[in-house]
Tab-separated table of C-alpha atoms and ligand atoms in Angstrom:
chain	number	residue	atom	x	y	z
A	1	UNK	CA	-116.690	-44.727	-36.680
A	2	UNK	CA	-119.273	-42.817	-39.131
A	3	UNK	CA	-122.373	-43.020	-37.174
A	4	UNK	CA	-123.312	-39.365	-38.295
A	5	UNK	CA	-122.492	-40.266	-41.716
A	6	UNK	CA	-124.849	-43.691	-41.382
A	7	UNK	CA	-127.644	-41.595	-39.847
A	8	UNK	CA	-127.858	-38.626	-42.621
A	9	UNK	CA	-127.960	-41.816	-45.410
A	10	UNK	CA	-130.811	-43.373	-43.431
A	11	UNK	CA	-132.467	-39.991	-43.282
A	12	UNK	CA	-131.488	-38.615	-46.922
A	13	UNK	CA	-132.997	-41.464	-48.607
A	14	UNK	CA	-136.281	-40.345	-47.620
A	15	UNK	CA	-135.939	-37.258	-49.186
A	16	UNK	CA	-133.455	-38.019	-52.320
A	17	UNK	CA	-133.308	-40.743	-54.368
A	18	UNK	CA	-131.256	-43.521	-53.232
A	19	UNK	CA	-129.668	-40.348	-50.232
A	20	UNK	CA	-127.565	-39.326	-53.388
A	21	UNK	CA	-127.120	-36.520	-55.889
A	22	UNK	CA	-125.006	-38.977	-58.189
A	23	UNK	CA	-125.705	-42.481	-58.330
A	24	UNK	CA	-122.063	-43.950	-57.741
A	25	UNK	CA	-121.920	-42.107	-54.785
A	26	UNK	CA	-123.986	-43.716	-52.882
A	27	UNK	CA	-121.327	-46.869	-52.434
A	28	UNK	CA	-123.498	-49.362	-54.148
A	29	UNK	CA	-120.974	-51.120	-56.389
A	30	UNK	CA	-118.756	-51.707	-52.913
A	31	UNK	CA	-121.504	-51.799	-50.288
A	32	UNK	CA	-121.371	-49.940	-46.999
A	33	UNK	CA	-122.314	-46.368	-46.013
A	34	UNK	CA	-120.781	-43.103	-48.024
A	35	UNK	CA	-118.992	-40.951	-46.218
A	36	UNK	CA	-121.118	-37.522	-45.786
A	37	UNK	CA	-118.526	-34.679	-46.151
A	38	UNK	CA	-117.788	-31.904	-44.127
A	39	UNK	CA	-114.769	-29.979	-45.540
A	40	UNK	CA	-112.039	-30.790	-47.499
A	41	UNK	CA	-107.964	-29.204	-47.547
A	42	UNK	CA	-105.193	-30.013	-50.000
A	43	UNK	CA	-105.413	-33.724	-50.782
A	44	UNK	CA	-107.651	-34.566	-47.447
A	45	UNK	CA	-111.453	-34.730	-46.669
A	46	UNK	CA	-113.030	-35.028	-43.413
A	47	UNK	CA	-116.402	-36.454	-42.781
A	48	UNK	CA	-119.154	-35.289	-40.503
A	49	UNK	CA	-117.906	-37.988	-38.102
A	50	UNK	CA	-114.250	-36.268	-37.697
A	51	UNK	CA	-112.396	-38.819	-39.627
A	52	UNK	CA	-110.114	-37.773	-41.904
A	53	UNK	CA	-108.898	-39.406	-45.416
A	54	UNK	CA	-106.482	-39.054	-48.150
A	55	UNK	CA	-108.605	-38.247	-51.354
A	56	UNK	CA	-107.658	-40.502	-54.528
A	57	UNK	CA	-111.483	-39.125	-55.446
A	58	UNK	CA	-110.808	-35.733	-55.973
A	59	UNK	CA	-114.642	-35.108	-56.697
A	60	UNK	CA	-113.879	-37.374	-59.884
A	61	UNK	CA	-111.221	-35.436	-61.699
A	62	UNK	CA	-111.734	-31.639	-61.059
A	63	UNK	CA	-109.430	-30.759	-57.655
A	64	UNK	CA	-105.990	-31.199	-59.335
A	65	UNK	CA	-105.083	-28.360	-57.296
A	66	UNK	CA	-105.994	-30.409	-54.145
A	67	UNK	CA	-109.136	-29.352	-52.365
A	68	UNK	CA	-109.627	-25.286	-51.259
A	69	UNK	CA	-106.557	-24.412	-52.809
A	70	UNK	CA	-105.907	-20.570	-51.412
A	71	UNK	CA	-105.738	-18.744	-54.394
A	72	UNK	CA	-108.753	-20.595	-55.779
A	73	UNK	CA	-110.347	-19.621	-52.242
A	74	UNK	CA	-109.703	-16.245	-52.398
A	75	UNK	CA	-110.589	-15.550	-55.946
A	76	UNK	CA	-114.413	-17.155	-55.134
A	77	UNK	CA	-114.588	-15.139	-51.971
A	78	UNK	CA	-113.670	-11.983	-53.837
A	79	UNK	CA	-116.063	-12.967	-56.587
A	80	UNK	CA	-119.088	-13.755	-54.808
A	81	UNK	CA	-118.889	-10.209	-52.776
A	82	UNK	CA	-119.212	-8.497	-56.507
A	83	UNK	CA	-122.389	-10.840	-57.331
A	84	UNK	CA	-123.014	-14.571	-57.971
A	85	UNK	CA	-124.727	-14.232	-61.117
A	86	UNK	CA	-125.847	-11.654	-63.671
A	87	UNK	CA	-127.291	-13.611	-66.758
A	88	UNK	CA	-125.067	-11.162	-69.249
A	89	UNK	CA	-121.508	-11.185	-70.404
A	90	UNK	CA	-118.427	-10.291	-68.446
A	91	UNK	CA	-114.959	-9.867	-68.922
A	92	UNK	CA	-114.077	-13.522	-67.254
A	93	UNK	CA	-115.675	-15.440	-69.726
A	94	UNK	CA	-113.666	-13.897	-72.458
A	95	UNK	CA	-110.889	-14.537	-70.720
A	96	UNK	CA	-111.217	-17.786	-70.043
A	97	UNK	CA	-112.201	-18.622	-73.441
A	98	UNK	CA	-108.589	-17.754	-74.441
A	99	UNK	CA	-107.082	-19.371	-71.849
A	100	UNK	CA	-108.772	-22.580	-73.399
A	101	UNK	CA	-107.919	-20.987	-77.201
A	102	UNK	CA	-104.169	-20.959	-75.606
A	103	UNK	CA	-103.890	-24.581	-74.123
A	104	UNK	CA	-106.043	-26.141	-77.116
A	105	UNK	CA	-105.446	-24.869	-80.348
A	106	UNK	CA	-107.707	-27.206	-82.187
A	107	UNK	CA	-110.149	-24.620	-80.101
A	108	UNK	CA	-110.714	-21.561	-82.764
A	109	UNK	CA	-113.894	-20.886	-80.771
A	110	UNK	CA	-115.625	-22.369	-77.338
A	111	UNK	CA	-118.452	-21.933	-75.699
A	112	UNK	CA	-119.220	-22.288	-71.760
A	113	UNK	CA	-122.077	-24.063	-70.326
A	114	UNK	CA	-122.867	-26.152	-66.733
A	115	UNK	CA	-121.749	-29.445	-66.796
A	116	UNK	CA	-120.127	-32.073	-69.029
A	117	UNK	CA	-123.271	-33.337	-69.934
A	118	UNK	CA	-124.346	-30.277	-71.422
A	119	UNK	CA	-120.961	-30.056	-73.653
A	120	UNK	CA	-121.353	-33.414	-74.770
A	121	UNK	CA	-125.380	-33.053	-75.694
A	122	UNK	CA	-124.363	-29.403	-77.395
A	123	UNK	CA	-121.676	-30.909	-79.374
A	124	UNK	CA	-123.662	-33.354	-80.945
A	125	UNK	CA	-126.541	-31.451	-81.733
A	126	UNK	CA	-123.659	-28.888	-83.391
A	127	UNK	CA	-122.254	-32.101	-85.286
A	128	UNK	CA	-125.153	-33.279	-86.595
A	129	UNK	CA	-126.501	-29.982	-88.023
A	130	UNK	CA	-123.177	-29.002	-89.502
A	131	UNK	CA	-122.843	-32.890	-91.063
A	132	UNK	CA	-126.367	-32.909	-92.054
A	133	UNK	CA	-126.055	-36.561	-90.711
A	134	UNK	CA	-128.251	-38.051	-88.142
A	135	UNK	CA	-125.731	-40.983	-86.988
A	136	UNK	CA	-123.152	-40.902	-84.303
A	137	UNK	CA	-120.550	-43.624	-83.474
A	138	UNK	CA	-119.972	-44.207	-79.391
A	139	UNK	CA	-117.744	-46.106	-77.924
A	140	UNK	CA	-118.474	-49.373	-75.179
A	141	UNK	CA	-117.766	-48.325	-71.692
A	142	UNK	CA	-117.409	-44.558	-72.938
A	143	UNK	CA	-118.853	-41.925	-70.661
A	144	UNK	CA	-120.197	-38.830	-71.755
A	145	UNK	CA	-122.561	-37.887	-69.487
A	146	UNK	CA	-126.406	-38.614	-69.028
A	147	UNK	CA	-127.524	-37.509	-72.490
A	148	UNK	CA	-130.749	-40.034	-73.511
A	149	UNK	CA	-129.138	-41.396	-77.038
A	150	UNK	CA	-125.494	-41.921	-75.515
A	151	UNK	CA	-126.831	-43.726	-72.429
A	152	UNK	CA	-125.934	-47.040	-75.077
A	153	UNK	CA	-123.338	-49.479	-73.841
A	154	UNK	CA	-124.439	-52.329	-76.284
A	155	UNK	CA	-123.919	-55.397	-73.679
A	156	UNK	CA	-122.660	-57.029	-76.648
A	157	UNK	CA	-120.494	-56.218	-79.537
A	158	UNK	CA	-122.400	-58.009	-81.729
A	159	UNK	CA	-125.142	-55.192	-81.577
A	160	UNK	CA	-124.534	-52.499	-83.840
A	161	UNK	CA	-127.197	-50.501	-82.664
A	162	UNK	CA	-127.652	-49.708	-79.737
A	163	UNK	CA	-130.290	-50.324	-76.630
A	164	UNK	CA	-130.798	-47.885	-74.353
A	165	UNK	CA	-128.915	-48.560	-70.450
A	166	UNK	CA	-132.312	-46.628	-69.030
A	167	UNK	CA	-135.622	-47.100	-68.646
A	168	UNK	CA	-137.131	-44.175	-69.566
A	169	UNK	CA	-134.964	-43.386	-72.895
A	170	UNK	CA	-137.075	-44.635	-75.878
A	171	UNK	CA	-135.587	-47.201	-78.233
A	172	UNK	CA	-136.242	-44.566	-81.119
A	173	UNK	CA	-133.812	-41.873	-78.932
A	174	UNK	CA	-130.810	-44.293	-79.281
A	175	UNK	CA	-131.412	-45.690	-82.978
A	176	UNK	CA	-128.702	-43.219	-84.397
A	177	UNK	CA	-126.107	-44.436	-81.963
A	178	UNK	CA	-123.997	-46.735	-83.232
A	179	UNK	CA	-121.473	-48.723	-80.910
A	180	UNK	CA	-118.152	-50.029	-80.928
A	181	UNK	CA	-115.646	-51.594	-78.994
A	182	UNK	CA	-112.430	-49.065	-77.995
A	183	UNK	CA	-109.968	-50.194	-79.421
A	184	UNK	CA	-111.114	-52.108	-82.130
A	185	UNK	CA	-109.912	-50.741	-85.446
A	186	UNK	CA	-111.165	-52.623	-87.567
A	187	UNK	CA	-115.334	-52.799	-85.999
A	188	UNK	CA	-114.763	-48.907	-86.918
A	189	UNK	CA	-113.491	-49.478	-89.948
A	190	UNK	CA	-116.472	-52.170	-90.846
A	191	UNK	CA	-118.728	-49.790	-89.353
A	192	UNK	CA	-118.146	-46.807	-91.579
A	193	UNK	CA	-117.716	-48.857	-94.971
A	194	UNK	CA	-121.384	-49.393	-94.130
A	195	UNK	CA	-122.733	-46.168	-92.542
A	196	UNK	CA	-119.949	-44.153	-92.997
A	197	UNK	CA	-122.022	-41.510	-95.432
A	198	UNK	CA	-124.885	-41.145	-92.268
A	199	UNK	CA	-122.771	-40.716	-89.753
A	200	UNK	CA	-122.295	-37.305	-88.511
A	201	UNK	CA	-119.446	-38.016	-85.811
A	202	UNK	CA	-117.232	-39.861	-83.547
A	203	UNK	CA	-117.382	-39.151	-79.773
A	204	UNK	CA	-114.977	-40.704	-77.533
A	205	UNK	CA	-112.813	-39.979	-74.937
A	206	UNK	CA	-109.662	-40.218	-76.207
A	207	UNK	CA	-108.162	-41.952	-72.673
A	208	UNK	CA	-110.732	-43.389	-71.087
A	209	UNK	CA	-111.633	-43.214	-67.469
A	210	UNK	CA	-115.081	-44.403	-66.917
A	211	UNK	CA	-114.558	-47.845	-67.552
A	212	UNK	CA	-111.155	-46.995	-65.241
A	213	UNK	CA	-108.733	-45.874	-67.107
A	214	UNK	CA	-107.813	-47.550	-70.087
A	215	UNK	CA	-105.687	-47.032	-72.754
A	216	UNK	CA	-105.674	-46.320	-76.670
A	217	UNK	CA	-103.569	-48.495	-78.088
A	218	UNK	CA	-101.161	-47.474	-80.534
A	219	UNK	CA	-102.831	-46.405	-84.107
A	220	UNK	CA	-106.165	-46.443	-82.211
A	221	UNK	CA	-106.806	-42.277	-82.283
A	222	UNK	CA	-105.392	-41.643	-85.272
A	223	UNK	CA	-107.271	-44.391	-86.962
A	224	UNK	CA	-110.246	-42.499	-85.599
A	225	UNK	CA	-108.486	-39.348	-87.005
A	226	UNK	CA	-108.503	-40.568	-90.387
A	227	UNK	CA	-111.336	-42.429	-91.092
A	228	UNK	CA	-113.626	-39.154	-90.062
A	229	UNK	CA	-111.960	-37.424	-92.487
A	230	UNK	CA	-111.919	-39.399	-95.189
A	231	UNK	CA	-116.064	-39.996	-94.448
A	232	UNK	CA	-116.350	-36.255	-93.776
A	233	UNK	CA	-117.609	-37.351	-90.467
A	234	UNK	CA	-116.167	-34.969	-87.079
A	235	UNK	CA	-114.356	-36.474	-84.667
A	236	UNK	CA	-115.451	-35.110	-81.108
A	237	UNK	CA	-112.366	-35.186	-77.944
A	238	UNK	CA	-114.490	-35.867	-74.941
A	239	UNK	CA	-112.113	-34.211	-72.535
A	240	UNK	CA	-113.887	-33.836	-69.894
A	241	UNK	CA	-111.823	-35.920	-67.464
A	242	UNK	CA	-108.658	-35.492	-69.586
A	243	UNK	CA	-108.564	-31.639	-70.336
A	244	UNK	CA	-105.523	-30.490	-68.241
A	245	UNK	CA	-105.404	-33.111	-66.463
A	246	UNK	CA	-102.289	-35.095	-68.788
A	247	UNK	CA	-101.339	-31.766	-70.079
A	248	UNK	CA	-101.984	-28.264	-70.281
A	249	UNK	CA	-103.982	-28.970	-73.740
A	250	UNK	CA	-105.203	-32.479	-72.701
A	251	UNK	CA	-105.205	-36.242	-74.233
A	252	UNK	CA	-104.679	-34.473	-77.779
A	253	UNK	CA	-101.214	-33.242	-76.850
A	254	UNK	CA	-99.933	-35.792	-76.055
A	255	UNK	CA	-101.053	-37.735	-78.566
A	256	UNK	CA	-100.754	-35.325	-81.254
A	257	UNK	CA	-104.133	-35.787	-82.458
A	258	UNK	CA	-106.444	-32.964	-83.475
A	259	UNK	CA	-110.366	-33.081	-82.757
A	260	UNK	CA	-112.958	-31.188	-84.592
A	261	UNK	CA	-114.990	-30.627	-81.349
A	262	UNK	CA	-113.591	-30.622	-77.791
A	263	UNK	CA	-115.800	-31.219	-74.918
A	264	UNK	CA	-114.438	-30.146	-71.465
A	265	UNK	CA	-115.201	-29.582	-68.139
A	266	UNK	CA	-114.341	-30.800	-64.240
A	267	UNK	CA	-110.770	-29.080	-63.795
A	268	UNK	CA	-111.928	-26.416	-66.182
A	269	UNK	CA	-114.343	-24.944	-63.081
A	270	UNK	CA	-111.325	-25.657	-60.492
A	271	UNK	CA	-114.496	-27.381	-59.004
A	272	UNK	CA	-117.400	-25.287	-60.040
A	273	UNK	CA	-119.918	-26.370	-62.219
A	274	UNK	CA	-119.150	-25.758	-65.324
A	275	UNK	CA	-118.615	-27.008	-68.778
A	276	UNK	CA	-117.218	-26.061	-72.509
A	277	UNK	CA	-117.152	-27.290	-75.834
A	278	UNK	CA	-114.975	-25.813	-78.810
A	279	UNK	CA	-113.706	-26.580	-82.036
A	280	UNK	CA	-112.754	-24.907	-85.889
A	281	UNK	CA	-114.412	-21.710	-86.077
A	282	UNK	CA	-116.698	-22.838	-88.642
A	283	UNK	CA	-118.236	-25.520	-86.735
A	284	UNK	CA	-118.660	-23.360	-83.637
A	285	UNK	CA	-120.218	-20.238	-85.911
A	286	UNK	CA	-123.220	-22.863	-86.402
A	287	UNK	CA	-124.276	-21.978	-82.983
A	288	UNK	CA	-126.496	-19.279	-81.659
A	289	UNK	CA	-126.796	-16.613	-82.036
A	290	UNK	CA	-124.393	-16.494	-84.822
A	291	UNK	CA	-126.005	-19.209	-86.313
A	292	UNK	CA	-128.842	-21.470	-86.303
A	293	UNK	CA	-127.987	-24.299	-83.950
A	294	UNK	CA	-129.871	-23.382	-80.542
A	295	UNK	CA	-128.070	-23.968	-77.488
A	296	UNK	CA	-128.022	-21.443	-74.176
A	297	UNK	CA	-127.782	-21.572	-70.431
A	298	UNK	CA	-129.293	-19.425	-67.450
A	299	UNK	CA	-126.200	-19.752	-65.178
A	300	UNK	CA	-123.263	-20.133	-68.577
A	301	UNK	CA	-120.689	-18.961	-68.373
A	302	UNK	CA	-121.105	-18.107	-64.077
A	303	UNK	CA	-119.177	-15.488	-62.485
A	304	UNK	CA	-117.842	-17.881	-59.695
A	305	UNK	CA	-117.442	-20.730	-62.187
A	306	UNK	CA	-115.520	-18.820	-64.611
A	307	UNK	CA	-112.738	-16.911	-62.369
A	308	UNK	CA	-112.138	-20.242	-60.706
A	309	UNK	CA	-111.440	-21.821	-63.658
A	310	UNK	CA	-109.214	-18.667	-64.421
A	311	UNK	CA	-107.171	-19.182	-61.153
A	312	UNK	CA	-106.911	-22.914	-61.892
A	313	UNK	CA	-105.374	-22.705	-65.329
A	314	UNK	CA	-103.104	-19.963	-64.117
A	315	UNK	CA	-101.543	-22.124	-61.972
A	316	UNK	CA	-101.093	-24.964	-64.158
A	317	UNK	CA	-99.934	-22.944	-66.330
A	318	UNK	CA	-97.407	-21.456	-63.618
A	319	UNK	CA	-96.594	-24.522	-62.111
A	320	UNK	CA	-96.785	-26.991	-65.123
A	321	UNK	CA	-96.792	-29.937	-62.266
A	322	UNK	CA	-97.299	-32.643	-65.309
A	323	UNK	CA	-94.188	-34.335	-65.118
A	324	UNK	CA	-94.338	-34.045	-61.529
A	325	UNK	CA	-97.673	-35.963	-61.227
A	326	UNK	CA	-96.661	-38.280	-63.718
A	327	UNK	CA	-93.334	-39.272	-61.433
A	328	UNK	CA	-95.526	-39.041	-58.240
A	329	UNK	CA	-98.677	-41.496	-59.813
A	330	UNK	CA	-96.147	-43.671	-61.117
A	331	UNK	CA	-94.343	-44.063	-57.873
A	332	UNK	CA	-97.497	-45.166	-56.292
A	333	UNK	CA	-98.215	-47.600	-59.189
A	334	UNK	CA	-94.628	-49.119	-58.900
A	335	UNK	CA	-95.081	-50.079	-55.525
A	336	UNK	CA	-99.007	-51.169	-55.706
A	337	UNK	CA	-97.678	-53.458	-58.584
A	338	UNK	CA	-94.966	-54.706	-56.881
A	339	UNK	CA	-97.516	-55.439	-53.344
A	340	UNK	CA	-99.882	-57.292	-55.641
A	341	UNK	CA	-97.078	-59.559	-56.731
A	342	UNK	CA	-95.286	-59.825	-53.560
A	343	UNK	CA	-99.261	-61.333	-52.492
A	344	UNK	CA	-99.816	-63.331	-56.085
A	345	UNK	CA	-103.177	-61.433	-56.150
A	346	UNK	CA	-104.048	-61.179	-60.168
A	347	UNK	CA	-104.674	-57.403	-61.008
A	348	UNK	CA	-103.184	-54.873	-63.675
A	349	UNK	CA	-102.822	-51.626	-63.342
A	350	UNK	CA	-103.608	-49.024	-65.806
A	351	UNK	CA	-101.854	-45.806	-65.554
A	352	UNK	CA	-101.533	-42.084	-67.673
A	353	UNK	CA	-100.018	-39.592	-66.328
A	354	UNK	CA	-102.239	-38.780	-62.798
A	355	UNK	CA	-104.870	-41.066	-63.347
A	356	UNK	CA	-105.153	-44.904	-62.561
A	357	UNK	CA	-107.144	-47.875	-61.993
A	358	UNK	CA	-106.412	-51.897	-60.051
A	359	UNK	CA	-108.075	-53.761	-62.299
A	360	UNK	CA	-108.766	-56.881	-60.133
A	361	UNK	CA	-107.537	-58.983	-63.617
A	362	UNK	CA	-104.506	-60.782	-64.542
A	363	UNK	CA	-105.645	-59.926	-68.477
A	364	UNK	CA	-104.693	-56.567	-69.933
A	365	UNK	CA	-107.338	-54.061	-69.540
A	366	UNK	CA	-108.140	-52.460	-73.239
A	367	UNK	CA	-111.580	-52.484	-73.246
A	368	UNK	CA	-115.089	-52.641	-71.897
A	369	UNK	CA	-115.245	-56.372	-71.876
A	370	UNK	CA	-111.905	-56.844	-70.459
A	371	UNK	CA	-112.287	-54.494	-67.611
A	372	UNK	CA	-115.751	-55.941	-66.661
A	373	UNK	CA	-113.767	-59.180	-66.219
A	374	UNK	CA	-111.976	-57.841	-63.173
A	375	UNK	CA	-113.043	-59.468	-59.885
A	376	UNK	CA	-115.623	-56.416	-58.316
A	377	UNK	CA	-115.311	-58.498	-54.667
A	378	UNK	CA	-111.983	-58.129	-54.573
A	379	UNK	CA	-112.121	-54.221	-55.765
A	380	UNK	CA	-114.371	-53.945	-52.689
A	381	UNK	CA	-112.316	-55.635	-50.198
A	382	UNK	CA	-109.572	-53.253	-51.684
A	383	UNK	CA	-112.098	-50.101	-51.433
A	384	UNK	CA	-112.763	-50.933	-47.789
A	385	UNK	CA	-109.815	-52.017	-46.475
A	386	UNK	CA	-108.102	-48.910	-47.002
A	387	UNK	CA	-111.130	-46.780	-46.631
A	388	UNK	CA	-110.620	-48.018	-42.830
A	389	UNK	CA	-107.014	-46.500	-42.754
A	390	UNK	CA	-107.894	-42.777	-44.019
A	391	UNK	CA	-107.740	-43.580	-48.319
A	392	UNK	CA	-110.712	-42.904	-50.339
A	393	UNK	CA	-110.646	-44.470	-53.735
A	394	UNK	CA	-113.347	-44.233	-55.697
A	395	UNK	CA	-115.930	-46.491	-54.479
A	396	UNK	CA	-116.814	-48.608	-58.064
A	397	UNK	CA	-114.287	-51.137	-60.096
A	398	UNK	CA	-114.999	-49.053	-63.030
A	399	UNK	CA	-113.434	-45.384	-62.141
A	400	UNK	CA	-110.067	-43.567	-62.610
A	401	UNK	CA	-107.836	-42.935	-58.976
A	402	UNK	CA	-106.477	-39.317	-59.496
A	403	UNK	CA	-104.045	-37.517	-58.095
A	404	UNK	CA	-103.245	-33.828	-57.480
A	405	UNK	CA	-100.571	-31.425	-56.754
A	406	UNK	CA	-100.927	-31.572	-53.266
A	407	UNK	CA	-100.535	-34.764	-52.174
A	408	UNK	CA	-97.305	-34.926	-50.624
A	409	UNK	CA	-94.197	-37.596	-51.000
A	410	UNK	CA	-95.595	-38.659	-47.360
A	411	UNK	CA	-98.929	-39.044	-48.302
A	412	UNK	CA	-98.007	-41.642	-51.041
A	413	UNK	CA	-95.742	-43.536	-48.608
A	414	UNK	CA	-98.748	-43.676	-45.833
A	415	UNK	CA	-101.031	-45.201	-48.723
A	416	UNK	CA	-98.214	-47.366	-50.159
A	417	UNK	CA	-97.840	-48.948	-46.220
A	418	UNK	CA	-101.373	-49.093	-45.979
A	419	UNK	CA	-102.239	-50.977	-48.925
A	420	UNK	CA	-99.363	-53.350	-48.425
A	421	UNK	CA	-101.622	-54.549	-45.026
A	422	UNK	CA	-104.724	-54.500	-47.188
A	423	UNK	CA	-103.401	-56.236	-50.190
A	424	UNK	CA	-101.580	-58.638	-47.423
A	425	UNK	CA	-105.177	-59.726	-46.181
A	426	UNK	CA	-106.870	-60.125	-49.804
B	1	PLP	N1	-117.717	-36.893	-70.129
B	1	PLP	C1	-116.872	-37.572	-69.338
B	1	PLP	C2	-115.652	-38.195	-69.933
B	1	PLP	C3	-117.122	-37.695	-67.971
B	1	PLP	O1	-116.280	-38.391	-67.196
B	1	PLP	C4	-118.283	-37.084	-67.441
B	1	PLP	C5	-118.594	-37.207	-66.017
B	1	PLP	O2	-118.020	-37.935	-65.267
B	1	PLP	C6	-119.131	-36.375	-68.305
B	1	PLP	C7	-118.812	-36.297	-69.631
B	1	PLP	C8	-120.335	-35.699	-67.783
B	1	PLP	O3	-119.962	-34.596	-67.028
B	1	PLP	P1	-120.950	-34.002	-65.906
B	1	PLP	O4	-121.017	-35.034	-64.824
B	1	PLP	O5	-120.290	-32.722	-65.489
B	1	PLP	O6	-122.262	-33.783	-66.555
């Protein structure tokens, strides 16, 4: 039943576009009415209509800790008694800053802001001044928030330069982004033996998760690596998804591959808003006030925002659950993989660590084109199905399934029964 749920989306979309804050979740890729949320504990949240549901969600990547995690809770509670906001500095920030210096080395200096959008936009703008260069390279099905010139998919790989996704973004916004397929070594290097000498950087994420999660394939990051090098170019680490979520210091530890700029943000506010990029000191001096490159925030660097983020790299630190997700995730994905066979339904799976995606494809997933050739009616049957029995996946083809620490061995076992019904009636 979610007849309170049904009845705020009726109402909401007269006052808010579409009833939503964020397009996706309004459930149009999968159909239906989104769940409206009334509290959330440990890997479970409960709608406004009593039913409960294991979250695969996870607010899209921040609640690693699983949702209201007690220390997190009492940190905030403590916090917001001492003030909510003060618009000058405070010890927190400096501390959190090292935490990040700690975890990411290729960090000599970060600096916070609101959202991952705002990293993304600030790193750019930071790129481009210190480069002198105008260009940027993006990758197809790479998302790096809702910044006007990287709003570019390029439907086709054939266009080099891209069109904007948007009404409302001008053509002349997006003529500096230049697009290519992940994964494709040699597009890039084609691409910079022409524009190499305008291009001021590389953005990608280096695992991606917003086309679901795919892969770089071997070669692929470092090729990235070296070619920005040798162009002069910088090479930007979206992390925003991936920043201690495959490790303590993110897709570039495990990979061993070292960014000039890092964005971040989602698990780095423990689910407050909040964002961060860093790089080599001598990039990050460009900024102001030390130097010329104008970027600043009312709420930056929040009270609230920064001790949770605090708390939630203490205990990852602490903890270090990463080879524990990784074991956990991969349990689930054995047994998913083995359900789809058992039911000759054609999907792949695409795993790292505690992220994953069913790609409704019997092709391997390595890129945008591939993944948009996975069967979104089936994903949707999928969604549904075990939406009915208490699991919320994410409700779009095209996302990452997370996991956190708190999901218990009994939790993945309920979902693993579950989806053997669902998958059974595909
Ligand atoms: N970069 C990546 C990789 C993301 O996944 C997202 C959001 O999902 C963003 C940037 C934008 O972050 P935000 O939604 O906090 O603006």
């Amino acid at each position: 039943m979610n007849e309170r749920s049904t009845l705020l989306f009726k109402e909401a979309k007269n006052h808010i576009p579409g009833g939503v804050n964020s397009p996706v979740r309004a459930f149009g890729a999968v159909g239906g009415t989104p769940l409206f949320i009334s509290s959330a504990k440990g890997p479970r949240i409960y709608d406004v209509d009593g039913n409960s549901y294991i979250d695969f969600v996870l607010s899209w990547g921040p609640m690693i800790l699983g949702h209201s995690h007690p220390r997190i809770v009492e940190v905030l509670v403590k916090a917001a008694a001492n003030g909510t906001s003060y618009g000058a500095p405070t010890e927190w920030e400096l501390e959190l800053a090292r935490l990040i210096k700690e975890f990411i080395p290729s960090i000599e200096m970060v600096r916070l802001v609101s959202s991952g959008t705002e990293a993304t936009m600030s790193a750019i703008r930071l790129a481009r001044a210190f480069t002198q260069r105008n260009k940027i390279v993006k990758f197809e099905g790479c998302y790096h928030g809702h910044v006007d010139y990287l709003l570019v998919k390029a439907g086709s790989g054939a266009t080099t330069f891209g069109t904007p996704d948007s009404p409302g973004v001008p053509e002349d916004f997006t003529k500096y982004t230049l697009i290519a397929p992940f994964n494709d070594r040699e597009f890039l290097r084609n691409l910079f033996k022409e524009y190499g000498k305008d291009i001021a950087c590389v953005i990608v994420e280096p695992v991606c998760g917003n086309m679901g999660v795919v892969l770089p394939e071997e070669g692929f990051l470092e090729d990235i690596r070296n070619i920005t090098e040798r162009y002069e170019s910088l090479l930007i680490f979206d992390e925003v998804i991936t920043g201690f979520r495959l490790s303590l210091g993110g897709a570039q530890q495990l990979f061993k591959v070292k960014p000039d700029i890092t964005c971040l943000g989602k698990i780095l506010g423990g689910g407050l808003p909040i964002g961060a990029y860093g790089g080599r000191g001598e990039i990050m001096q460009m900024v102001s006030p030390s130097g010329p490159v104008y970027q600043a925030g009312t709420l930056s660097g929040n009270p609230l925002a920064t001790r949770a983020g605090i708390e939630t790299l203490k205990i990852l630190k602490d903890l270090n659950p990463y080879r524990d997700l990784d074991e956990k995730t991969a349990y689930l994905c054995e047994n998913l993989n083995r359900l789809l066979k058992k039911y000759g339904i054609e999907a792949s799976i695409n795993r790292i660590g505690s992220m994953f995606t069913i790609f409704f494809t019997s092709e391997k997933v390595s890129d945008y084109r591939s993944a948009l050739r996975s069967d979104r009616k089936r994903y949707s049957a999928f969604f549904h199905g075990m939406l009915k029995k208490g699991k919320y996946f994410a409700p779009s083809q095209f996302e990452a399934a997370f996991l956190s620490i708190a999901h218990s061995a009994e939790d993945i076992e309920d979902t693993i029964k579950d989806a053997d019904q669902v998958l059974k009636g595909l």
